[in-house]
mmCIF file of C-alpha atoms and ligand atoms in Angstrom:
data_model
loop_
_atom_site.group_PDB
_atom_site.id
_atom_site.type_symbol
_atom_site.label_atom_id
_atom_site.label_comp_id
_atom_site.label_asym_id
_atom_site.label_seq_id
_atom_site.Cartn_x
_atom_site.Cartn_y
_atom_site.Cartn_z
ATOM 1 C CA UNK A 202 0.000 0.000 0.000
ATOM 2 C CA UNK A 203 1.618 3.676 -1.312
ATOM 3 C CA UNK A 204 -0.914 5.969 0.808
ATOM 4 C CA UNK A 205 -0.057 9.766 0.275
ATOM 5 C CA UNK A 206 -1.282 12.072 2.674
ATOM 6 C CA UNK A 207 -0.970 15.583 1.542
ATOM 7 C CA UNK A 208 -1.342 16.826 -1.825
ATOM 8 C CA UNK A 209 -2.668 20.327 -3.615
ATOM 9 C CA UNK A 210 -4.866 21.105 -6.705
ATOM 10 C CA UNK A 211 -6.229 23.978 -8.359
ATOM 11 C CA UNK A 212 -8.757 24.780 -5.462
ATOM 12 C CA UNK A 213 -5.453 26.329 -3.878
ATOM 13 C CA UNK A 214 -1.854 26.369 -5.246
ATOM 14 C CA UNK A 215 -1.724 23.172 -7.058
ATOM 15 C CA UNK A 216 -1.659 23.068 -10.995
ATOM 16 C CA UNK A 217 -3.604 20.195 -11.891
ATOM 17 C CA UNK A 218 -7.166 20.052 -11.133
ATOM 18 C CA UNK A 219 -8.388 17.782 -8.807
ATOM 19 C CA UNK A 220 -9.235 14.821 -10.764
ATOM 20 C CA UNK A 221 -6.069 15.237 -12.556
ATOM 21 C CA UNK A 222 -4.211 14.803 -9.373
ATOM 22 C CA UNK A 223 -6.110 11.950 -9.043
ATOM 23 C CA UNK A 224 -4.769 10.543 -12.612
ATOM 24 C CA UNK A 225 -1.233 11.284 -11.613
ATOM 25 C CA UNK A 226 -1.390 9.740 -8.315
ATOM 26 C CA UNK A 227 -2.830 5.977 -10.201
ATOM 27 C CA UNK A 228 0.275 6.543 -12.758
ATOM 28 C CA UNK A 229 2.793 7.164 -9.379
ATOM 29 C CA UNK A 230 1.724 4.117 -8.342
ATOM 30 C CA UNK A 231 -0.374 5.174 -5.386
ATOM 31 C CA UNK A 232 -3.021 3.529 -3.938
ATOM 32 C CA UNK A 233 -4.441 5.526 -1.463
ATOM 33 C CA UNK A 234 -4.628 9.823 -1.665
ATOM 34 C CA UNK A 235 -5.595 12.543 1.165
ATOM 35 C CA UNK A 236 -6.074 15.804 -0.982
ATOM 36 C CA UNK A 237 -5.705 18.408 1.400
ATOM 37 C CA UNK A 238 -5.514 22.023 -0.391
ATOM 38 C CA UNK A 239 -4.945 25.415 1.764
ATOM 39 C CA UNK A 240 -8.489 26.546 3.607
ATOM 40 C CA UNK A 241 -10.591 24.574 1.324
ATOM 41 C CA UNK A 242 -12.587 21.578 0.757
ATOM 42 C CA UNK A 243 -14.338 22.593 -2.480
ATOM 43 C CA UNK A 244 -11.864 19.988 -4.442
ATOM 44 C CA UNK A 245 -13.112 16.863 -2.632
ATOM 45 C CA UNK A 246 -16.427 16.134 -4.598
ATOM 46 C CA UNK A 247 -14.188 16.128 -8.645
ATOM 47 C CA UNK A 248 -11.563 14.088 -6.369
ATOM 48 C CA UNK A 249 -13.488 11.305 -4.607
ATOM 49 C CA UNK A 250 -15.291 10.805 -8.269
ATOM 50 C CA UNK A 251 -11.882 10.644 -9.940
ATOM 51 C CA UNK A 252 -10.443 7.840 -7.332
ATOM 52 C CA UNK A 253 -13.819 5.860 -7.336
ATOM 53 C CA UNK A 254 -13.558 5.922 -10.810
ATOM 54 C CA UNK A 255 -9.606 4.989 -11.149
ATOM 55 C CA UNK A 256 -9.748 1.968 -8.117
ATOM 56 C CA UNK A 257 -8.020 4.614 -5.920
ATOM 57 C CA UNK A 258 -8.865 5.192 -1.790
ATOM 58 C CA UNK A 259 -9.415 8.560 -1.458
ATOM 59 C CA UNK A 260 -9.302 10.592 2.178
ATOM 60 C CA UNK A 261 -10.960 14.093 2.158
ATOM 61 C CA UNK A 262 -8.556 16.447 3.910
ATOM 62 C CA UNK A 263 -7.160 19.972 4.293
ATOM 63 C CA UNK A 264 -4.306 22.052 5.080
ATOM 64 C CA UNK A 265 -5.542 24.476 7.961
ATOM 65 C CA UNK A 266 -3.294 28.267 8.027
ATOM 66 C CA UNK A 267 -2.381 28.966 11.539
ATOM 67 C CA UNK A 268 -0.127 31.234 13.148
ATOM 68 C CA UNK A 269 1.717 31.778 16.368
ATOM 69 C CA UNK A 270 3.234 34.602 17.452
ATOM 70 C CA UNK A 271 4.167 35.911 13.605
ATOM 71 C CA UNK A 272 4.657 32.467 12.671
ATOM 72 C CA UNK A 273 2.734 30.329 10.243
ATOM 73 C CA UNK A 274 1.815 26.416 10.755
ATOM 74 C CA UNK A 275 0.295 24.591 8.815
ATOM 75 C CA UNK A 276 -2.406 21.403 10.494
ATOM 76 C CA UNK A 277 -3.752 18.959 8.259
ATOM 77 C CA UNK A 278 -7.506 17.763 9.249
ATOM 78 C CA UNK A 279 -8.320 14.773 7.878
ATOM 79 C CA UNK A 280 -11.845 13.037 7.637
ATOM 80 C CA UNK A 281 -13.775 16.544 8.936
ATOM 81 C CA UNK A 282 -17.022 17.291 8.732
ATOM 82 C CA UNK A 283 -17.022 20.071 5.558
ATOM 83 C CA UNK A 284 -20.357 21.115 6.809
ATOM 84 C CA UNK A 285 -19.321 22.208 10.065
ATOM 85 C CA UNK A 286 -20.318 25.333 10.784
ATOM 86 C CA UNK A 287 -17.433 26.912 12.907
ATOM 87 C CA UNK A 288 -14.773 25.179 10.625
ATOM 88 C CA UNK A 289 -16.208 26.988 7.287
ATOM 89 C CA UNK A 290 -16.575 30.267 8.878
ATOM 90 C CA UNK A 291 -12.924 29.707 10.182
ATOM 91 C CA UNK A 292 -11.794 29.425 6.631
ATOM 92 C CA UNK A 293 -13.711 31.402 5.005
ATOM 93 C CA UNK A 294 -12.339 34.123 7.426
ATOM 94 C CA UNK A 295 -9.425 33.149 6.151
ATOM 95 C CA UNK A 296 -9.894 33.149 2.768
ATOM 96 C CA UNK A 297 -11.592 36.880 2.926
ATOM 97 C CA UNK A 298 -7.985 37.946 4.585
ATOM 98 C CA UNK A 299 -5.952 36.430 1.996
ATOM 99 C CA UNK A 300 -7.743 38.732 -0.805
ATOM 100 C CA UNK A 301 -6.952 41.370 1.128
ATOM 101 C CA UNK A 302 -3.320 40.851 1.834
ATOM 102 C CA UNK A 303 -3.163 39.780 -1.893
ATOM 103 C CA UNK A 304 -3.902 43.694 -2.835
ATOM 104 C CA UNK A 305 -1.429 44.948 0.037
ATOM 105 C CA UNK A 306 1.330 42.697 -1.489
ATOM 106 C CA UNK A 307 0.472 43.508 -5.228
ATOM 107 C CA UNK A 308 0.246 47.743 -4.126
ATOM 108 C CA UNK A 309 3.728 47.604 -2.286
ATOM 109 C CA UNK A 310 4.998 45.886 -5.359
ATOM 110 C CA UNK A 311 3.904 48.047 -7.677
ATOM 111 C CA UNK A 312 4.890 50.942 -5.555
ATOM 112 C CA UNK A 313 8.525 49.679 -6.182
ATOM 113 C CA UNK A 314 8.046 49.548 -10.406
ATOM 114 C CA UNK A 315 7.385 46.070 -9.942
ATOM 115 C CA UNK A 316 4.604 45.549 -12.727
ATOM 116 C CA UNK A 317 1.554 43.024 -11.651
ATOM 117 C CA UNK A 318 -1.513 44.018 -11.054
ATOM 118 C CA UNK A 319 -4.075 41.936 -8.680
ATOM 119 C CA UNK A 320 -6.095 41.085 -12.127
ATOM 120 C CA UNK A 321 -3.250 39.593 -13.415
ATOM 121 C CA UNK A 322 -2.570 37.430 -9.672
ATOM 122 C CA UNK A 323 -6.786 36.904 -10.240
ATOM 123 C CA UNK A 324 -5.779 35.561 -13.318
ATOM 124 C CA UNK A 325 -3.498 32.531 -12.244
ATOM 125 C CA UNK A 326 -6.731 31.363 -9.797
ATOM 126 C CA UNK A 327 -9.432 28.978 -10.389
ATOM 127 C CA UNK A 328 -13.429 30.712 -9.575
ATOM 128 C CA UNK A 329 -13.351 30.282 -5.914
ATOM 129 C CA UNK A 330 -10.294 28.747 -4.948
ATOM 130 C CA UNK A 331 -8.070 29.629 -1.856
ATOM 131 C CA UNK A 332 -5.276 32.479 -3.436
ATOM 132 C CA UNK A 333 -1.714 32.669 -2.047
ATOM 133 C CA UNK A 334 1.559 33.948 -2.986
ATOM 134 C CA UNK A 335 2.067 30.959 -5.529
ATOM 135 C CA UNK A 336 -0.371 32.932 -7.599
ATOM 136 C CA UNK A 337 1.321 36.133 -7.432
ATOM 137 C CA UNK A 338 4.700 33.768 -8.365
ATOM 138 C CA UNK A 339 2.397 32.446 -11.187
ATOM 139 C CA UNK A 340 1.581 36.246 -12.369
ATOM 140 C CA UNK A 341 5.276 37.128 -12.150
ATOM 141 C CA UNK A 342 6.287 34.618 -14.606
ATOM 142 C CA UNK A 343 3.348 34.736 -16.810
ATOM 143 C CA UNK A 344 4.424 39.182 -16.742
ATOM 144 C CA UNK A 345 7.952 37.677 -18.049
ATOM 145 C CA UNK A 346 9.374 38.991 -14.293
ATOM 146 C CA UNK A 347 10.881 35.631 -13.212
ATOM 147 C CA UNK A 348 11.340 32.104 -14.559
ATOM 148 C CA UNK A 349 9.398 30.181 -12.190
ATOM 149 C CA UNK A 350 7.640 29.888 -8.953
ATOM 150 C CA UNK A 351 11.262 28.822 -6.919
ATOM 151 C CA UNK A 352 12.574 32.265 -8.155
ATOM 152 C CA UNK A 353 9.480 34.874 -7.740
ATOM 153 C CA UNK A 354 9.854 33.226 -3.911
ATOM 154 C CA UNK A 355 13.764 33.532 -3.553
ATOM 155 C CA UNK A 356 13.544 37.064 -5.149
ATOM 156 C CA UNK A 357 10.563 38.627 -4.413
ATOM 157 C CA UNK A 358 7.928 36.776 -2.292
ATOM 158 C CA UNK A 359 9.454 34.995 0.468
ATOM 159 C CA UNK A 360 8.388 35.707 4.541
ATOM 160 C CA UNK A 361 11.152 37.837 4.927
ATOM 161 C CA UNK A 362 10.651 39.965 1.913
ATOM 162 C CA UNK A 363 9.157 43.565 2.266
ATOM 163 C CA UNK A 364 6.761 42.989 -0.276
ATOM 164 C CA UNK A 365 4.873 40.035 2.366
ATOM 165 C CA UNK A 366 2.155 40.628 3.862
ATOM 166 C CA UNK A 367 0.818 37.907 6.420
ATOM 167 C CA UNK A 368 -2.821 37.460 6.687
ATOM 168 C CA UNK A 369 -5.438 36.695 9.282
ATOM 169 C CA UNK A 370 -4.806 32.711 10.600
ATOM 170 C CA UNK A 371 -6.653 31.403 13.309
ATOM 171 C CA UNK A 372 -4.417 30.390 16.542
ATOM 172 C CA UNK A 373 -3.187 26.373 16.141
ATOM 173 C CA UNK A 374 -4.553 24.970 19.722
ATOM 174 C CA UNK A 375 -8.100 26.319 18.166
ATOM 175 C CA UNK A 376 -7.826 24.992 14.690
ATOM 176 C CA UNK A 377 -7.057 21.651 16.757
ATOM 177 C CA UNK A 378 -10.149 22.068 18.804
ATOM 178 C CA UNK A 379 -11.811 22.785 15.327
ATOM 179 C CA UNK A 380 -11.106 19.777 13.417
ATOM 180 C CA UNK A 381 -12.141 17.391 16.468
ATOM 181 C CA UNK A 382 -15.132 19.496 16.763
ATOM 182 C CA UNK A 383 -15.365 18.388 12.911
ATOM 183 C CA UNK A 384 -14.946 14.516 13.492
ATOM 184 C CA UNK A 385 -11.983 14.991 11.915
ATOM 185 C CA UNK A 386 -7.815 14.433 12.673
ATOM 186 C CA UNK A 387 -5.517 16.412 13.164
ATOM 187 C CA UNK A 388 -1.542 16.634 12.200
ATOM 188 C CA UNK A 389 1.002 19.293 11.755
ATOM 189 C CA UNK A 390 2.066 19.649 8.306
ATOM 190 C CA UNK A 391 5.968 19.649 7.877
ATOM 191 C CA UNK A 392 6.566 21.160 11.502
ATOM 192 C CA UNK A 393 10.277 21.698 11.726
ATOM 193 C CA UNK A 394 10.856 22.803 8.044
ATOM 194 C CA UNK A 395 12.948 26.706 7.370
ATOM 195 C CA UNK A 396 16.795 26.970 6.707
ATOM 196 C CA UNK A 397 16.933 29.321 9.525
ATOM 197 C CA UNK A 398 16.751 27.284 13.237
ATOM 198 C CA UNK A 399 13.396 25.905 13.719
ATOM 199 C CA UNK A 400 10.740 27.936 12.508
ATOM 200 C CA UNK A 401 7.681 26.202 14.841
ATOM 201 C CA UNK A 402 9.220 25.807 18.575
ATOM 202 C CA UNK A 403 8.839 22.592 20.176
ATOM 203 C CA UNK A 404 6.917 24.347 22.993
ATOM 204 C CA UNK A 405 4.126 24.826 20.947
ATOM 205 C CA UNK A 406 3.847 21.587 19.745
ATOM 206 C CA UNK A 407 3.909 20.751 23.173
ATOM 207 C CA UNK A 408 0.453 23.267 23.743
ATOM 208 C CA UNK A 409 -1.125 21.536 20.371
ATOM 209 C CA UNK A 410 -0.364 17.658 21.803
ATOM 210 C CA UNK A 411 -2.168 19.128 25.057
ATOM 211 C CA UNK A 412 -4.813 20.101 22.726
ATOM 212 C CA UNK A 413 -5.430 17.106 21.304
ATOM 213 C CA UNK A 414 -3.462 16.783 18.341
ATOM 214 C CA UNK A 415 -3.550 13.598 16.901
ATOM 215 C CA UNK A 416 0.061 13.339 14.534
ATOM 216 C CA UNK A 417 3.092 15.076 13.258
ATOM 217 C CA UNK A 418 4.186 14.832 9.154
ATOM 218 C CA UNK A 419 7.823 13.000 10.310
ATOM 219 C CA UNK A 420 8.800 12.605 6.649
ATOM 220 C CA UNK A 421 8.667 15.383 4.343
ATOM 221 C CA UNK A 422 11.123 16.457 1.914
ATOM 222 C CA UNK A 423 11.144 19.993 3.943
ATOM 223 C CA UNK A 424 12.313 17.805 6.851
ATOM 224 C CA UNK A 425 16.739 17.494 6.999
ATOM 225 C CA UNK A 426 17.945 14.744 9.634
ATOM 226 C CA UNK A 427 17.799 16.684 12.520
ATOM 227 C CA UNK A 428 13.967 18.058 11.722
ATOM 228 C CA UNK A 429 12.912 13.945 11.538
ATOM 229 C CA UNK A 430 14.562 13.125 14.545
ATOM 230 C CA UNK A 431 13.234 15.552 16.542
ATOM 231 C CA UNK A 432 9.431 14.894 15.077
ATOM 232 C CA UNK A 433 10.078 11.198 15.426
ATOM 233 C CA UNK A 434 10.829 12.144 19.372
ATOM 234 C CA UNK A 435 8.100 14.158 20.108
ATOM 235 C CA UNK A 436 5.823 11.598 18.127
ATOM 236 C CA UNK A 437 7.303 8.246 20.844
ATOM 237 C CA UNK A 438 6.978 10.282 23.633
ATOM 238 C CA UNK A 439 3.344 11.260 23.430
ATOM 239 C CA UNK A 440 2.322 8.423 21.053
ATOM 240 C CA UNK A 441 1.629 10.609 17.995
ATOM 241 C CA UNK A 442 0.509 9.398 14.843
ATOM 242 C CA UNK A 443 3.054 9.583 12.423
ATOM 243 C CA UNK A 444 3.009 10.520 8.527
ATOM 244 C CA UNK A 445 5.266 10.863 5.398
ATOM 245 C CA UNK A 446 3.538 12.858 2.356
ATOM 246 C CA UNK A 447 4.903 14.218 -0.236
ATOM 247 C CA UNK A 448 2.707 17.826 0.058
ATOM 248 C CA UNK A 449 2.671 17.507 -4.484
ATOM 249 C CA UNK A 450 1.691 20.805 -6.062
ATOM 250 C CA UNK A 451 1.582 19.812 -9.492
ATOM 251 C CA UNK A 452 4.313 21.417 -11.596
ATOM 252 C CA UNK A 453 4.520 24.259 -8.882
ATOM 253 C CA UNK A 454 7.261 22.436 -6.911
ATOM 254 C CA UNK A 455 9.402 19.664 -7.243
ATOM 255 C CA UNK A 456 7.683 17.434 -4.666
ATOM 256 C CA UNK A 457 6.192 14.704 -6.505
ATOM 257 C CA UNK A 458 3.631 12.365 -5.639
ATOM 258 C CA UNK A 459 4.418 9.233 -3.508
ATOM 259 C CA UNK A 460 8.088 10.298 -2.379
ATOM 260 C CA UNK A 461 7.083 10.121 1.115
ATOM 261 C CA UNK A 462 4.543 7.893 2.091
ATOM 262 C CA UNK A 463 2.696 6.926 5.050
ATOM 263 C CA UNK A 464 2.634 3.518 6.772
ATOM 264 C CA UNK A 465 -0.157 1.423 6.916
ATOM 265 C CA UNK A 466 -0.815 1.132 10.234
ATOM 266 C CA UNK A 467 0.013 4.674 10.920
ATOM 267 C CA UNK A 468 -2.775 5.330 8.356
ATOM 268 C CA UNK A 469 -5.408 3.062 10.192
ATOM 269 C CA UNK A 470 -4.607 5.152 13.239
ATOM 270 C CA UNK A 471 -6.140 8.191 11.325
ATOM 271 C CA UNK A 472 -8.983 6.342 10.227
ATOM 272 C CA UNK A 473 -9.812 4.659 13.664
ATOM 273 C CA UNK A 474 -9.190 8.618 15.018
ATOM 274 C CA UNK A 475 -12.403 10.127 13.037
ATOM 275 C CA UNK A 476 -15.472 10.331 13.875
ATOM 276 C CA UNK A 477 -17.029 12.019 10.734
ATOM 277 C CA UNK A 478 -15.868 9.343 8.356
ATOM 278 C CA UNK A 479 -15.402 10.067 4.406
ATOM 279 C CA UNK A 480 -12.613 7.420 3.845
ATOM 280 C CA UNK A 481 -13.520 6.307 0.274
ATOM 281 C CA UNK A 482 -11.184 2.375 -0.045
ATOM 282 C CA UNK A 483 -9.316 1.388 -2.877
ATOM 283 C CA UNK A 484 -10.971 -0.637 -5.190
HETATM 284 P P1 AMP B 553 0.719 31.821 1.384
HETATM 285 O O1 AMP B 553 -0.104 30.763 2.073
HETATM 286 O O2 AMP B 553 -0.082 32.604 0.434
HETATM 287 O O3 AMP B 553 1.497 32.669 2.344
HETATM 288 O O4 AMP B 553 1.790 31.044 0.494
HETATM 289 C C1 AMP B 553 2.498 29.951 1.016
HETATM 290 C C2 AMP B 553 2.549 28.874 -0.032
HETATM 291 O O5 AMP B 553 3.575 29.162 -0.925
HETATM 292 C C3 AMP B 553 2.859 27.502 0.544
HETATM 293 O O6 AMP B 553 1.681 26.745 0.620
HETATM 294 C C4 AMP B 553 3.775 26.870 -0.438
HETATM 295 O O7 AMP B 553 3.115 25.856 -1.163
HETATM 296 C C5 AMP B 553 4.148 27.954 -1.396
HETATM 297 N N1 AMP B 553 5.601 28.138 -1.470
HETATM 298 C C6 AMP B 553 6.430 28.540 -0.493
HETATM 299 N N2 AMP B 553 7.709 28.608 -0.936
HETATM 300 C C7 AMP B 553 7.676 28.218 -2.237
HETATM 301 C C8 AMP B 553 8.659 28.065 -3.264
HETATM 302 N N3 AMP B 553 9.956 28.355 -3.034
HETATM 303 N N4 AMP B 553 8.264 27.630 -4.486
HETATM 304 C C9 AMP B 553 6.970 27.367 -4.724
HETATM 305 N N5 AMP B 553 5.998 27.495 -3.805
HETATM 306 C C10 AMP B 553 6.333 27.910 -2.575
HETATM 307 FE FE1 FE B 554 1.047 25.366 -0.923
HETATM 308 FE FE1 FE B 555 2.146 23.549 4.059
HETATM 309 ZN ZN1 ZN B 556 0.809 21.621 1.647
#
């Protein structure tokens, strides 16, 4: 069993639409896939069709924006309730902020002779799907300004750059609180990722496993020696559930589907966890 846990389509920063996702995850090889795309569930209806369709298992998920103290994290909830009400005012809270940061990044941009305008970021996005800075990267390169995504980040659009602009993210130990409220499960997307030190401190981790967090992403390609082993620490000594994903974005990174994976019994620890339910099998 090749069971990848966090992936991204066109309903955020992915470039391949859901059901294509789907079709590249059968030719990896894969045979079960979480799609989990920033503050949004609207890809899971095209997805689940695609995997019935292709033999595939199929877990509904998402990729919750937190922050802490100036810092972002990023909690997967798998198996949630979509319906739930204080989850999808949650994100749509957070969706409304990210349009608005969007025009503060595009405005101190262009204020420096940097030409985009937010049409041409509104461009790069799907009707309705979650926008981020990879679309601003995609409007860069599509303006001729830089040759891909990797570079409009290095150059222009990366946290420390004075053209971000962070945007309302609800506190982690809530979003936690959220997703069980959901029926769903919760695990901390590629926690100790960032060249510089460790950009989520252990303490807080510490606050979310209080919480009630449920796992920690050990293997990610994010993740150097030293970021596993610590993960894989925190993850015996509170009996965590532990994941490997390879967090594919289509042809917007170099992640690519299935080169982390999660276990199988790691993965029946997330089903076993829910209460909402969703998981569609394999076959
Ligand atoms: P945002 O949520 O709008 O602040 O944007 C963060 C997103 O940018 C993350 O979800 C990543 O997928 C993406 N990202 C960050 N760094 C890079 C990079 N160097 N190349 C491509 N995408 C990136
Ligand atoms: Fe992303
Ligand atoms: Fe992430
Ligand atoms: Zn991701």
């Amino acid at each position: 069993m090749r069971i990848d846990l966090h992936t991204h389509s066109t309903e955020s920063d992915g470039t391949q639409a859901p059901a294509d996702v789907v079709a590249s995850a059968r030719e990896a090889g894969l045979d079960v896939l979480a799609l989990t795309d920033h503050d949004t569930t609207r890809g899971w209806t095209a997805a689940r069709g695609a995997a019935q369709a292709a033999g595939l298992g199929f877990v509904p998920g998402i990729e919750i924006s937190c922050q802490r103290g100036g810092r972002s994290i990023h909690l997967l909830g798998y198996l949630v309730d979509p319906g739930n009400q204080a989850l999808v005012t949650e994100l749509e809270q957070a969706r409304r902020s990210r349009a608005t940061r969007m025009d503060r990044m595009v405005e101190r941009m262009a204020a420096d002779g940097i030409p985009i305008s937010i049409e041409e970021v509104r461009a790069q996005l799907a009707p309705g799907a979650t926008l981020g800075r990879p679309h601003l990267a995609d409007a860069l390169v599509a303006a001729g300004v830089v040759p891909d995504r990797a570079a409009a980040f290095r150059d222009w659009l990366h946290n420390d750059s004075r053209y971000y602009v962070s945007h309302y993210a609800v506190d982690p130990v809530r979003a936690i609180a959220l997703v069980a409220a959901a029926g769903g499960v919760s695990v901390i997307a590629h926690p100790f990722t960032g060249s510089r030190g460790r950009v989520l401190d252990p303490a807080v981790v510490l606050e979310m496993v209080d919480a009630g967090l449920d796992g920690l992403e050990v293997d990610h390609r994010d993740h150097d020696d030293a970021a596993r082993d610590l993960a894989c620490s925190i993850v015996r000594e509170h009996d965590l559930i532990a994941t490997g994903s390879s967090d594919y974005h289509g042809a917007g990174k170099l992640n690519r589907l299935g080169e982390n994976a999660t276990s199988p019994e790691q993965f029946e620890r997330i089903l076993a966890a829910s209460t909402a339910g969703g998981y569609l099998p394999p076959g």
